[in-house]
Short mmCIF file of C-alpha atoms in Angstrom, two decimals:
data_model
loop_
_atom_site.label_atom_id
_atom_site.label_comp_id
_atom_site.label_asym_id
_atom_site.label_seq_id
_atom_site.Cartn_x
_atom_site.Cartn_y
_atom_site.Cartn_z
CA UNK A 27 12.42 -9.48 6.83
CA UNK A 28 16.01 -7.89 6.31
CA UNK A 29 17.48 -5.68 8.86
CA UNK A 30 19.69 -2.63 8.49
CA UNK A 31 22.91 -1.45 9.34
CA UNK A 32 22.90 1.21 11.68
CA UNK A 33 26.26 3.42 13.12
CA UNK A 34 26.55 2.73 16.93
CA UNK A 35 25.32 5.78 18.96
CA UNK A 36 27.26 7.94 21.38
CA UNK A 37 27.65 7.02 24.70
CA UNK A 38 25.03 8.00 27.11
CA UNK A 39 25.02 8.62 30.70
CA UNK A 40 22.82 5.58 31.30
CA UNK A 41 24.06 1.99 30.23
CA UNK A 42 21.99 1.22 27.13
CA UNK A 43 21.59 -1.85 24.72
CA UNK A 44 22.54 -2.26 21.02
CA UNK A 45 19.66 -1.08 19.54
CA UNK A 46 17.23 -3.74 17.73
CA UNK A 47 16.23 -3.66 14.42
CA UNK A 48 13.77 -4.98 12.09
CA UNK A 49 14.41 -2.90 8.88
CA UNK A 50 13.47 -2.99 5.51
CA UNK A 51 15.92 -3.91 2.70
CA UNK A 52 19.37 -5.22 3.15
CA UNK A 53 20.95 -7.61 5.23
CA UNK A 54 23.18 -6.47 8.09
CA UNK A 55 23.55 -6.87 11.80
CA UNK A 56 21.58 -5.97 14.79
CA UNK A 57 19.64 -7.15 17.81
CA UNK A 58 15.96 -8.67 17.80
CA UNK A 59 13.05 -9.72 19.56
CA UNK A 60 14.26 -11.26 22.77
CA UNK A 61 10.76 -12.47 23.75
CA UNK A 62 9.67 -15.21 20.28
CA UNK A 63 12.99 -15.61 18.15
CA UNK A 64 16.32 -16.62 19.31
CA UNK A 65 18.64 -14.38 17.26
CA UNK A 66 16.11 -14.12 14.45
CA UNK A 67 17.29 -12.99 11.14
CA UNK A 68 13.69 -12.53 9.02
CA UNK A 69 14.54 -12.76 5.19
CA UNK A 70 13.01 -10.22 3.53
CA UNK A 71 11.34 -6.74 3.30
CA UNK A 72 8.27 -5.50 4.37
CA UNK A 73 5.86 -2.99 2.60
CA UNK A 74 2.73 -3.57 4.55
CA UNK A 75 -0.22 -1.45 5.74
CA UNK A 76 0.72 -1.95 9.70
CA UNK A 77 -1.25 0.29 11.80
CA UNK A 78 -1.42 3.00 9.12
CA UNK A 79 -4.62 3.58 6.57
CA UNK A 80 -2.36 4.45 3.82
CA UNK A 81 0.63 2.20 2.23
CA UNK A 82 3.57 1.74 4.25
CA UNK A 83 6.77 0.13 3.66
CA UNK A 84 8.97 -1.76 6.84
CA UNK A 85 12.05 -3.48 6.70
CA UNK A 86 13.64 -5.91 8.68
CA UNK A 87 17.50 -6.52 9.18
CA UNK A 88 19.17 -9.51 10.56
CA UNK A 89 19.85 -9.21 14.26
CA UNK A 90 23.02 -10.50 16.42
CA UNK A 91 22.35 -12.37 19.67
CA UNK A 92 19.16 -11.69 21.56
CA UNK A 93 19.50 -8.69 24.53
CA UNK A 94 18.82 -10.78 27.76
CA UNK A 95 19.29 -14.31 26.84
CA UNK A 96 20.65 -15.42 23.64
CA UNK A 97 22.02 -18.63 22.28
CA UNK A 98 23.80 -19.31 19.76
CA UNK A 99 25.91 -22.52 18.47
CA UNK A 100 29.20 -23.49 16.89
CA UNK A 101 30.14 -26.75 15.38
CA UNK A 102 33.87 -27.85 15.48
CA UNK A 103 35.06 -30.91 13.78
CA UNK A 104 37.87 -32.71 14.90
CA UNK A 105 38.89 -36.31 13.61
CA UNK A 106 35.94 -37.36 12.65
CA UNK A 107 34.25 -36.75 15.63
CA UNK A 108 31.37 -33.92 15.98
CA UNK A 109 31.82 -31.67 18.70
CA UNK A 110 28.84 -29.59 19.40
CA UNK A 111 29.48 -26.09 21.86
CA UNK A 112 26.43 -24.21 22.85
CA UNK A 113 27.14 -20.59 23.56
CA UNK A 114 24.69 -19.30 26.06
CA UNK A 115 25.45 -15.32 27.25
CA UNK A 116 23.10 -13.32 29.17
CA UNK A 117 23.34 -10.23 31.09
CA UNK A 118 22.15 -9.09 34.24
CA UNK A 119 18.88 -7.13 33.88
CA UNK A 120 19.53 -3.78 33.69
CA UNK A 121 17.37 -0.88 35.22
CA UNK A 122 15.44 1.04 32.60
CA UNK A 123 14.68 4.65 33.71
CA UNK A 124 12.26 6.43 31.77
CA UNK A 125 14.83 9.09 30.97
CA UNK A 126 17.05 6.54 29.04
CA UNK A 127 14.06 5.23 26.96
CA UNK A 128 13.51 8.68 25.58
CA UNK A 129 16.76 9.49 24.93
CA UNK A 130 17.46 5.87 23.39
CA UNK A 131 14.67 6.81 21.07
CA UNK A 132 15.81 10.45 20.35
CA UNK A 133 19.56 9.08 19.49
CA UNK A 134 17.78 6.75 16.97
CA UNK A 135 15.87 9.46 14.97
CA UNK A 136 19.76 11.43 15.37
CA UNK A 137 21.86 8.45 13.80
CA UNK A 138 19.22 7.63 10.93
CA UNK A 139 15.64 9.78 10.29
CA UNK A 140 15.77 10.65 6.74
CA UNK A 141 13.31 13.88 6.31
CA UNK A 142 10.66 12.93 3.60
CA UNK A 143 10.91 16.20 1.99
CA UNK A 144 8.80 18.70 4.83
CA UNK A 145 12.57 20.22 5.77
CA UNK A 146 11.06 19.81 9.64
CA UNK A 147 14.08 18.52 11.07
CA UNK A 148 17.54 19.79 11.35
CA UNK A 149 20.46 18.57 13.54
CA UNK A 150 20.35 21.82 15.88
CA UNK A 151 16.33 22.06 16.47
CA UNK A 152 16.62 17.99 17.28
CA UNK A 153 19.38 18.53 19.72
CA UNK A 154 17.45 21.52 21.30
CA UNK A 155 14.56 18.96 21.75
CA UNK A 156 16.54 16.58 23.30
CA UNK A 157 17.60 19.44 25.34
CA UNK A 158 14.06 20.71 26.58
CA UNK A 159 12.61 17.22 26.83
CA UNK A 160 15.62 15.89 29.43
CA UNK A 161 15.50 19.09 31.49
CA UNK A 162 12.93 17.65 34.28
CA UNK A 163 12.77 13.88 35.37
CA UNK A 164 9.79 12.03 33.71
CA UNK A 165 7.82 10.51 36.18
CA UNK A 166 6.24 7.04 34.81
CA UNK A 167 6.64 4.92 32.09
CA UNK A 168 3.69 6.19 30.16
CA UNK A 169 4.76 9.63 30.32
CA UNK A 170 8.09 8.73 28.58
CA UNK A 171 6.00 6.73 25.94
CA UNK A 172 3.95 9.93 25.59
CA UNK A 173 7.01 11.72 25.22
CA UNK A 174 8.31 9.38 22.40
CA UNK A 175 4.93 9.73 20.22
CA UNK A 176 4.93 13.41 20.74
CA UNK A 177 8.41 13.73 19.64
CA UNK A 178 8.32 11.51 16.86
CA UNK A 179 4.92 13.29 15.51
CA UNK A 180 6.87 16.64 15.78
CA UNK A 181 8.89 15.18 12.76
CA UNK A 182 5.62 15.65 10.36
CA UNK A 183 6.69 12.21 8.74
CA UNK A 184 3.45 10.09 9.07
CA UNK A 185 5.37 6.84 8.98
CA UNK A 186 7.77 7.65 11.86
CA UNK A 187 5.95 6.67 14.83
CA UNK A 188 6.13 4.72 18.46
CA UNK A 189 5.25 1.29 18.92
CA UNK A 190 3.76 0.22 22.20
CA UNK A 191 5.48 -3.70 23.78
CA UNK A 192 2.52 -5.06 22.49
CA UNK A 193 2.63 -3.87 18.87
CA UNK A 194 6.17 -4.36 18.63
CA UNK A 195 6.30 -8.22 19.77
CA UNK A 196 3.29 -8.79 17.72
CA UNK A 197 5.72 -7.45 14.41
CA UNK A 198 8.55 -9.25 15.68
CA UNK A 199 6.60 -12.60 14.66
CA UNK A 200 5.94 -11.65 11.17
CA UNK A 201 6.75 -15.14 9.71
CA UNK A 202 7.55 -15.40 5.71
CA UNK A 203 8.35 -19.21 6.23
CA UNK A 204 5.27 -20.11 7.34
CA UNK A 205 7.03 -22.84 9.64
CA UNK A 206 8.49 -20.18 12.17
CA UNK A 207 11.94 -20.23 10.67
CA UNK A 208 13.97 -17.14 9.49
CA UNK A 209 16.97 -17.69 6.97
CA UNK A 210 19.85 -15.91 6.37
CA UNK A 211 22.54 -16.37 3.53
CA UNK A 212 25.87 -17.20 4.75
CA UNK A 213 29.48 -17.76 3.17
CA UNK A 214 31.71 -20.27 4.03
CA UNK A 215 35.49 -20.45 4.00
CA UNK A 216 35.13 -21.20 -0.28
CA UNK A 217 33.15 -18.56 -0.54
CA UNK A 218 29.73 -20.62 -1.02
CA UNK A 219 26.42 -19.32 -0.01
CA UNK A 220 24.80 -21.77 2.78
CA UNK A 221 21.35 -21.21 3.93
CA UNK A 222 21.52 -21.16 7.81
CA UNK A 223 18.66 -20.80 10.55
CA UNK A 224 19.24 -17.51 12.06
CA UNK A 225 15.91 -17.12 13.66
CA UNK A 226 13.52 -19.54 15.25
CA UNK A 227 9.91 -19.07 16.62
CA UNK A 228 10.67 -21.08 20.12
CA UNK A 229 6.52 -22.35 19.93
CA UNK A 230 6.75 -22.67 15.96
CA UNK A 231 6.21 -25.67 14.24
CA UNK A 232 9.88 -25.98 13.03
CA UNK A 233 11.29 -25.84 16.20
CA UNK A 234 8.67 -28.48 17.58
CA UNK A 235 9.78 -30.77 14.84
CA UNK A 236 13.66 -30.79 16.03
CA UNK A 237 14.81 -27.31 13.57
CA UNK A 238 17.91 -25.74 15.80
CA UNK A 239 19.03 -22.54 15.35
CA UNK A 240 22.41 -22.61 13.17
CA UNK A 241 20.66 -25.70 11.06
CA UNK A 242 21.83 -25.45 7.41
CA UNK A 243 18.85 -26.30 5.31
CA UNK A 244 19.71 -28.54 2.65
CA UNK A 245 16.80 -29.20 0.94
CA UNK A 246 12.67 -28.63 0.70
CA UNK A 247 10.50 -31.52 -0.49
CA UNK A 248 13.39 -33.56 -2.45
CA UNK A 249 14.29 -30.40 -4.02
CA UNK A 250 18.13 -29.41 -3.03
CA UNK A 251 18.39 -25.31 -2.05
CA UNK A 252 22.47 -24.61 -3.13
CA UNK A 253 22.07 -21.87 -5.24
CA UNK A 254 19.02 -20.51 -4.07
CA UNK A 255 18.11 -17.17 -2.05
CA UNK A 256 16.75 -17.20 1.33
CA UNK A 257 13.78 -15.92 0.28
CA UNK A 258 13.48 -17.65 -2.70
CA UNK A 259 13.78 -20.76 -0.25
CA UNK A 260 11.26 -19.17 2.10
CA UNK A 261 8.16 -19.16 -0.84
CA UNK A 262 8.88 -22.94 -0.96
CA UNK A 263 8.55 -23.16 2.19
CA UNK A 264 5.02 -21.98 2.54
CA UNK A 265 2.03 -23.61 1.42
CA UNK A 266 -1.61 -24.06 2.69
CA UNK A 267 -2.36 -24.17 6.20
CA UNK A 268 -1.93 -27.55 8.00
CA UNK A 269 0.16 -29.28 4.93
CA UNK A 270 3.14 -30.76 5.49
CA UNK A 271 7.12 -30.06 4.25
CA UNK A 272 9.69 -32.08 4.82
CA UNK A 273 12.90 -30.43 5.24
CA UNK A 274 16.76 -31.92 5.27
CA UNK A 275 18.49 -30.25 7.62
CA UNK A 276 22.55 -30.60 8.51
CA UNK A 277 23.14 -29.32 12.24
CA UNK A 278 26.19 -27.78 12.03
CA UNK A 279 29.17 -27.69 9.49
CA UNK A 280 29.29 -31.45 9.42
CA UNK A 281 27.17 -32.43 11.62
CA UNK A 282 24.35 -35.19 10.97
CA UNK A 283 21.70 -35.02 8.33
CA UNK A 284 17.58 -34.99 9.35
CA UNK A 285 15.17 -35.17 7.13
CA UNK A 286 12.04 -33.45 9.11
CA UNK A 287 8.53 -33.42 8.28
CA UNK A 288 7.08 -29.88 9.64
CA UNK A 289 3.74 -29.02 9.80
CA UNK A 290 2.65 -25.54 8.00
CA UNK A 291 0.87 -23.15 10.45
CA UNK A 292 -0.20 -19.99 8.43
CA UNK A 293 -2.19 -19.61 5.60
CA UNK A 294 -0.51 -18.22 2.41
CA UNK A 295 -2.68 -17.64 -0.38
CA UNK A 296 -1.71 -17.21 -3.75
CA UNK A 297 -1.64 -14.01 -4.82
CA UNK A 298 -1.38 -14.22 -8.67
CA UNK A 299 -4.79 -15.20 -11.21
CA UNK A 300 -3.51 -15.75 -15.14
CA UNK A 301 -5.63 -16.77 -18.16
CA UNK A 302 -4.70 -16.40 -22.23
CA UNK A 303 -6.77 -14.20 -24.54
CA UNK A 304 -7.12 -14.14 -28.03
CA UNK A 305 -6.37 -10.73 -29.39
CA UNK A 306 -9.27 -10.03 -31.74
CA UNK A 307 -8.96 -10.12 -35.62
CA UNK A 308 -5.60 -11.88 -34.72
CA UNK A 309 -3.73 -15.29 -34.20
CA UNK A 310 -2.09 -13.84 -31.33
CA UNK A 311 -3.21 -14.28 -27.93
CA UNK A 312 -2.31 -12.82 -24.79
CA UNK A 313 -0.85 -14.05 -21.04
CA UNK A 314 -3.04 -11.75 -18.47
CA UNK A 315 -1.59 -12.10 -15.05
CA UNK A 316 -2.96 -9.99 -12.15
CA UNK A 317 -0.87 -10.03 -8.91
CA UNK A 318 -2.94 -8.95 -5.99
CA UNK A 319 -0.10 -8.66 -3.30
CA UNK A 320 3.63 -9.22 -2.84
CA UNK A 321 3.83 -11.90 -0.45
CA UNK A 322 6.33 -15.21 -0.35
CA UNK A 323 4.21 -16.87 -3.24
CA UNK A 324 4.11 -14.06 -5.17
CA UNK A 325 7.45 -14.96 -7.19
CA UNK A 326 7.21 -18.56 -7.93
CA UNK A 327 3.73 -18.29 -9.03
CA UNK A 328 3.85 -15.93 -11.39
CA UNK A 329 6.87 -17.81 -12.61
CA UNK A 330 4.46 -20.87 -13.08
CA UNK A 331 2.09 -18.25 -14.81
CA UNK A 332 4.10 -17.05 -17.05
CA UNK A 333 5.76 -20.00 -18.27
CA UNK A 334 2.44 -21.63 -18.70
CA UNK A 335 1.20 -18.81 -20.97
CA UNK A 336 4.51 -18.76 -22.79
CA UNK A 337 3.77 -22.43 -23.09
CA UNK A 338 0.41 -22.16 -24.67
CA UNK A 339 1.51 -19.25 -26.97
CA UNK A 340 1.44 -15.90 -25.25
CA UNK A 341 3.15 -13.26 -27.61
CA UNK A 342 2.20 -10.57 -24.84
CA UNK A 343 1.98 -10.02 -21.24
CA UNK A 344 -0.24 -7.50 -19.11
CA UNK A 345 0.81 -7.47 -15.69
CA UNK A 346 -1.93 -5.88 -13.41
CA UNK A 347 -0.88 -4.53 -10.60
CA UNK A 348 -3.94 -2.43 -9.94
CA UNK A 349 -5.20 -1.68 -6.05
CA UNK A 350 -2.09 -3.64 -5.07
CA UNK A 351 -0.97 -1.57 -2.35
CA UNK A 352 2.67 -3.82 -1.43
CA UNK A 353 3.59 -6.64 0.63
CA UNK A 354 7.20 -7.72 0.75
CA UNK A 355 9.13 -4.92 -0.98
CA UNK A 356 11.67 -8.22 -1.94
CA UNK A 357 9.16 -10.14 -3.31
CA UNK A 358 8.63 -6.68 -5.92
CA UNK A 359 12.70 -6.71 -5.98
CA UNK A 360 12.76 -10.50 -7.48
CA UNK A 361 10.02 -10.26 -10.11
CA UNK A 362 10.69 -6.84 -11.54
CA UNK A 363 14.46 -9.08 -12.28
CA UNK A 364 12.06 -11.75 -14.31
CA UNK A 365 11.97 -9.25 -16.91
CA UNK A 366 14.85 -7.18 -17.19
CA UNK A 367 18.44 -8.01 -18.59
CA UNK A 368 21.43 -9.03 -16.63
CA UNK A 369 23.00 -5.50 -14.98
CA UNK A 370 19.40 -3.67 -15.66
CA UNK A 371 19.07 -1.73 -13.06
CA UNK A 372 15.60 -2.32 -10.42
CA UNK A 373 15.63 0.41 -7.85
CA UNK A 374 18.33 3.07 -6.17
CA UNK A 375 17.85 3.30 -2.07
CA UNK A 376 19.01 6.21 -1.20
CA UNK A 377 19.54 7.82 2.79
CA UNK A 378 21.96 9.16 5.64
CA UNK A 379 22.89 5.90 6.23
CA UNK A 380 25.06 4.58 3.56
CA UNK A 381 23.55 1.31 4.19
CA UNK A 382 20.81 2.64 1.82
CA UNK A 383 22.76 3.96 -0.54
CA UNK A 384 22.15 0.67 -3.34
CA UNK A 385 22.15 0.07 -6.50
CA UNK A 386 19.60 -3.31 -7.03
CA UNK A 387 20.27 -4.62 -10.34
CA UNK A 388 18.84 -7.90 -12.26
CA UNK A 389 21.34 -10.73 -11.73
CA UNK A 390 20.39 -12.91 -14.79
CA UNK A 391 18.45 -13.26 -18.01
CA UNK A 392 14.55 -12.51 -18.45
CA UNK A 393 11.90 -15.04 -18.36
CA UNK A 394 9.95 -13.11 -20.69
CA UNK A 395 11.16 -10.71 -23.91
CA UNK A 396 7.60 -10.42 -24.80
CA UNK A 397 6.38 -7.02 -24.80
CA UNK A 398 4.57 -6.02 -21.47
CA UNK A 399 1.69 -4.00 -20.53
CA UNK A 400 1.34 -2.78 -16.80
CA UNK A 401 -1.86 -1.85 -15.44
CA UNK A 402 -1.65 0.40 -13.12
CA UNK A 403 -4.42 3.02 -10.87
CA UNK A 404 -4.11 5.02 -7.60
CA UNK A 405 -3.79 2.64 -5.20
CA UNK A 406 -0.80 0.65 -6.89
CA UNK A 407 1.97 1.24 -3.84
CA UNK A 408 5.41 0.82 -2.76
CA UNK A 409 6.24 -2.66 -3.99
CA UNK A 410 4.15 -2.51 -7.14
CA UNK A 411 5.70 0.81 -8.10
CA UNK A 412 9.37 -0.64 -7.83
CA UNK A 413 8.05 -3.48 -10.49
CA UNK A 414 6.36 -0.96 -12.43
CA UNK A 415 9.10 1.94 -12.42
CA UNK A 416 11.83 -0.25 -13.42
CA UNK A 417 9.79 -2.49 -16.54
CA UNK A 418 9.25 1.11 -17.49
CA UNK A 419 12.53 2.94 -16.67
CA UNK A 420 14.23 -0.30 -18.77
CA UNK A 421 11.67 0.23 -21.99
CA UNK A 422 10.41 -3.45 -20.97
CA UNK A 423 6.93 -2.60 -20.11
CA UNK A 424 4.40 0.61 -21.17
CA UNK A 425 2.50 2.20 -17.64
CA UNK A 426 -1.06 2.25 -18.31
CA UNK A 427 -4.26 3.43 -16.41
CA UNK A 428 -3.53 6.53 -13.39
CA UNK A 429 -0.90 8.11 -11.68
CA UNK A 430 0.72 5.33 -8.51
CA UNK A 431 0.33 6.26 -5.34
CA UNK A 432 3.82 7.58 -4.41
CA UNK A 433 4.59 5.81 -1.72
CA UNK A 434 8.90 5.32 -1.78
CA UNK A 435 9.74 5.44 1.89
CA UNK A 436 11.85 2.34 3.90
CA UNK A 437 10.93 2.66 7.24
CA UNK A 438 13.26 0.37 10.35
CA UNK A 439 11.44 -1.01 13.32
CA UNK A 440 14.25 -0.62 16.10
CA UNK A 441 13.36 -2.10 19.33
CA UNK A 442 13.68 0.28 22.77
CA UNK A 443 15.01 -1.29 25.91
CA UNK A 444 12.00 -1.76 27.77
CA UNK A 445 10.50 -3.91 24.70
CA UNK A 446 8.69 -0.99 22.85
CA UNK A 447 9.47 -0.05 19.59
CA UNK A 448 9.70 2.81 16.83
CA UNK A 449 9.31 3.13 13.28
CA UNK A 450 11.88 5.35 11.65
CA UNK A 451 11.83 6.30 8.14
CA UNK A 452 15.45 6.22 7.08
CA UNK A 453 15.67 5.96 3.25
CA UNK A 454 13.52 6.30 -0.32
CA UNK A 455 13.50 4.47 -3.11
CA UNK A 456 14.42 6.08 -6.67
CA UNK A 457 13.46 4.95 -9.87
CA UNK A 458 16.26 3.81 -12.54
CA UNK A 459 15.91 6.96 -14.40
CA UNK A 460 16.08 8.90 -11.02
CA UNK A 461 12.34 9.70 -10.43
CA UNK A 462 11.26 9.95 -6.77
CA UNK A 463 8.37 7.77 -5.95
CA UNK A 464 7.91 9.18 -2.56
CA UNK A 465 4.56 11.31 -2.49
CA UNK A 466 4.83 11.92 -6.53
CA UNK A 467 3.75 8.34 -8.06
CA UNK A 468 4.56 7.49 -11.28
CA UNK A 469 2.96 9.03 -14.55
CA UNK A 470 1.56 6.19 -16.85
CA UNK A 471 2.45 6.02 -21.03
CA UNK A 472 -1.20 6.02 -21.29
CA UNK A 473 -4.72 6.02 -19.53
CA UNK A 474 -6.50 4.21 -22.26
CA UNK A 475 -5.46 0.23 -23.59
CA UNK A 476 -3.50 1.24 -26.86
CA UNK A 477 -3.19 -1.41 -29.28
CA UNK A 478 -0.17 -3.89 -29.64
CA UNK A 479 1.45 -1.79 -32.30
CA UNK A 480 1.54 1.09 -30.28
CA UNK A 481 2.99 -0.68 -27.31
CA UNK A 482 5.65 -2.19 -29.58
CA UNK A 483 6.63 1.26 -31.35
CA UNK A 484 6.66 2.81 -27.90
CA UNK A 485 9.25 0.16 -26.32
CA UNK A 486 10.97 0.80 -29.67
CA UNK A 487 11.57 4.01 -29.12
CA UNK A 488 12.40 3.99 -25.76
CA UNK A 489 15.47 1.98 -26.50
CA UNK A 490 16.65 3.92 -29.54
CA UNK A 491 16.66 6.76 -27.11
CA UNK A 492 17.56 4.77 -24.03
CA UNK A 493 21.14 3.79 -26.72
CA UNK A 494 21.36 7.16 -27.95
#
């Protein structure tokens, strides 16, 4: 999970905390989830169906210290001796009235709600609110809650929505690791990338094995990590439940070297099946590859699928992303960039913020140049349509099958000071030829297979008039 930048809210007439974020996208700074991580940053974005019956996309951002106790540690080197300082603050607990947990949720929606497109809210109707709903005292805890949801539901955005204490710690664990780590790319004084442990599930295997928070991770299995992304690091990470990984860890800038065997805890299944077929009346075969979810394995194995079919002679590719409804929007991100040319552009993120106003471009040559064919039906969502908009926005890929499902919302989980939570929608996501996905889905080249030629006079096309 990734978490978002946010501006710092005015000051109210109650002391308040720096809100907490888990948001969807981009890396930036924030508070999280005091109760299971110790200044967890979780790598990654979320598009998952959490307590919704229809797609929905989360992110997470990386957090600083945690609100009530947080600890976090520096490594100083000094003639060759290792000096290790562990920062501990905390603050005295502060009283939470019930007034200051609305209005901590009301300045949230202020500072970053993106309207969907149902022109509901405006600056002067959401003061007014805040205005009508302060007027009295609120008497309990629950009533203020009750407030929240009612107020958020007034926004007619179906994604914006409270979280109770208990739904919000049970998203704060959301684990892409699989050993109850969370990673975070950071630069040094050359400018390299290390990958440090920003985040640390204090009952996780990791940290039962001797994993400290600000750990560099050196290496997975034998296999050395300089170079890689957090969350390309994270899918090596996971594995079947109950395996082991052994991990080399450095604690601190120079600090000593572990090698640590850690015990996997959660179950991730591979979410990609491949075979080759022959193309009939033809020589040519074909490297099918359907991808049933976006989670931490979804990149390197359909790497390992398609190099295997590209191995045993595939001169095309369908990709079928049909009834796959998300998973970790970064996970759609990094294999939508296995097929498209360095500077290609994958997605714009657009919002109020101008955190989420990106341009995600592909960062290196394709694994494939083979033309591609993307299935695609109703219930292909939010991740799946990034991958499918921008093999089609780049001429890489023909859209065939139904109309997407439109879902092109980024949603942030902040947390409230009493440990609840709410889910604000605060961006969209735009196609490379500026299409919004967002409750329009995406318009296939066809609804019927078309044969090979057709696909390859298509993509031809496409390009003359991409050039032109």
């Amino acid at each position: 999970m990734s978490v978002c930048l946010f501006n710092s809210p005015p000051p109210l007439s109650l002391p308040t905390p720096a809100k907490r974020t888990l948001s969807v996208i981009l890396d930036t700074s924030n508070n999280w989830t005091r109760k299971t991580l110790l200044g967890g940053a979780i790598t990654g974005v979320l598009s998952i169906n959490l307590l919704l019956s229809s797609p929905s996309s989360l992110a997470f951002e990386s957090p600083s210290p945690s609100l009530l106790q947080s600890q976090s540690t520096e490594y100083l080197c000094r003639e060759e001796e290792i000096q290790q300082d562990f920062k501990v603050e905390s603050e005295a607990p502060q009283v939470v009235t019930n007034e200051g947990i609305v209005e901590e949720a009301w300045e949230i929606v202020n500072d970053s709600f993106l309207d969907s497109g149902r022109r509901r809210w405006t600056p002067q109707s959401w003061q007014q609110k805040r205005e009508d709903i302060l007027s009295g005292s609120i008497q309990s805890r629950a009533k203020a809650h009750d407030i929240i949801r009612r107020m958020l539901a007034s926004l007619g955005d179906p994604y914006t929505r409270f979280l109770s204490p208990a739904e919000f710690s049970k998203m704060g664990r959301y684990d892409i690791s699989g050993i109850g780590i969370n990673l975070r790319e950071i630069p040094d004084e050359n400018g390299e990338v290390k990958l440090k442990v920003l985040g640390l599930l204090l009952d996780g295997p990791a940290y039962s094995a001797g994993v400290r928070q600000g750990d560099e991770l050196l290496s997975v299995n034998g296999e050395d990590v300089k170079g890689k992304s957090a969350f390309e690091v994270s899918s090596l990470l996971q594995g079947p439940n109950e395996t082991f990984v052994t991990i080399k860890v450095k604690h601190g800038n120079c600090g000593p070297v572990h090698s640590i065997e850690v015990q996997r805890q959660l179950v991730a299944r591979t979410p990609v099946f491949y075979r080759l077929e022959q193309i009939d009346n033809s020589t040519a075969s074909v490297g099918y590859m359907r991808l049933r979810e976006f989670n931490a394995l979804a990149r390197k194995d359909l790497v390992i699928a398609m190099k295997r079919l590209q191995d045993r002679g595939a001169s095309y590719f369908i990709l079928d992303l049909r009834d796959n409804l998300g998973g970790l929007v970064q996970a759609g991100i990094e294999i939508a960039k296995l097929f498209l040319n360095e500077g290609e552009k994958v997605i714009y993120t657009v919002g109020r913020d101008p955190q989420y106003q990106n341009t995600i471009v592909a960062d290196s040559a394709p694994l494939v140049k083979a033309p591609v064919i993307v299935l695609v039906n109703n219930k292909t969502a939010s991740a799946s349509e990034i991958v499918a908009s921008a093999l089609h926005d780049n001429c890489r890929a023909v859209l065939v099958g139904e109309r997407t499902f439109g879902k092109g919302l980024i949603q942030s989980v902040f947390e409230l000071h009493d440990g609840s939570g709410v889910v604000v929608t605060v961006g969209k996501y735009v196609t490379p030829n500026h299409m919004d996905i967002n409750g329009n889905g995406i318009e296939p080249d066809y609804q019927n297979f078309p044969g090979w030629s057709d696909v390859q006079k298509h993509l031809s096309e496409c390009n003359i008039n991409q050039q032109g």
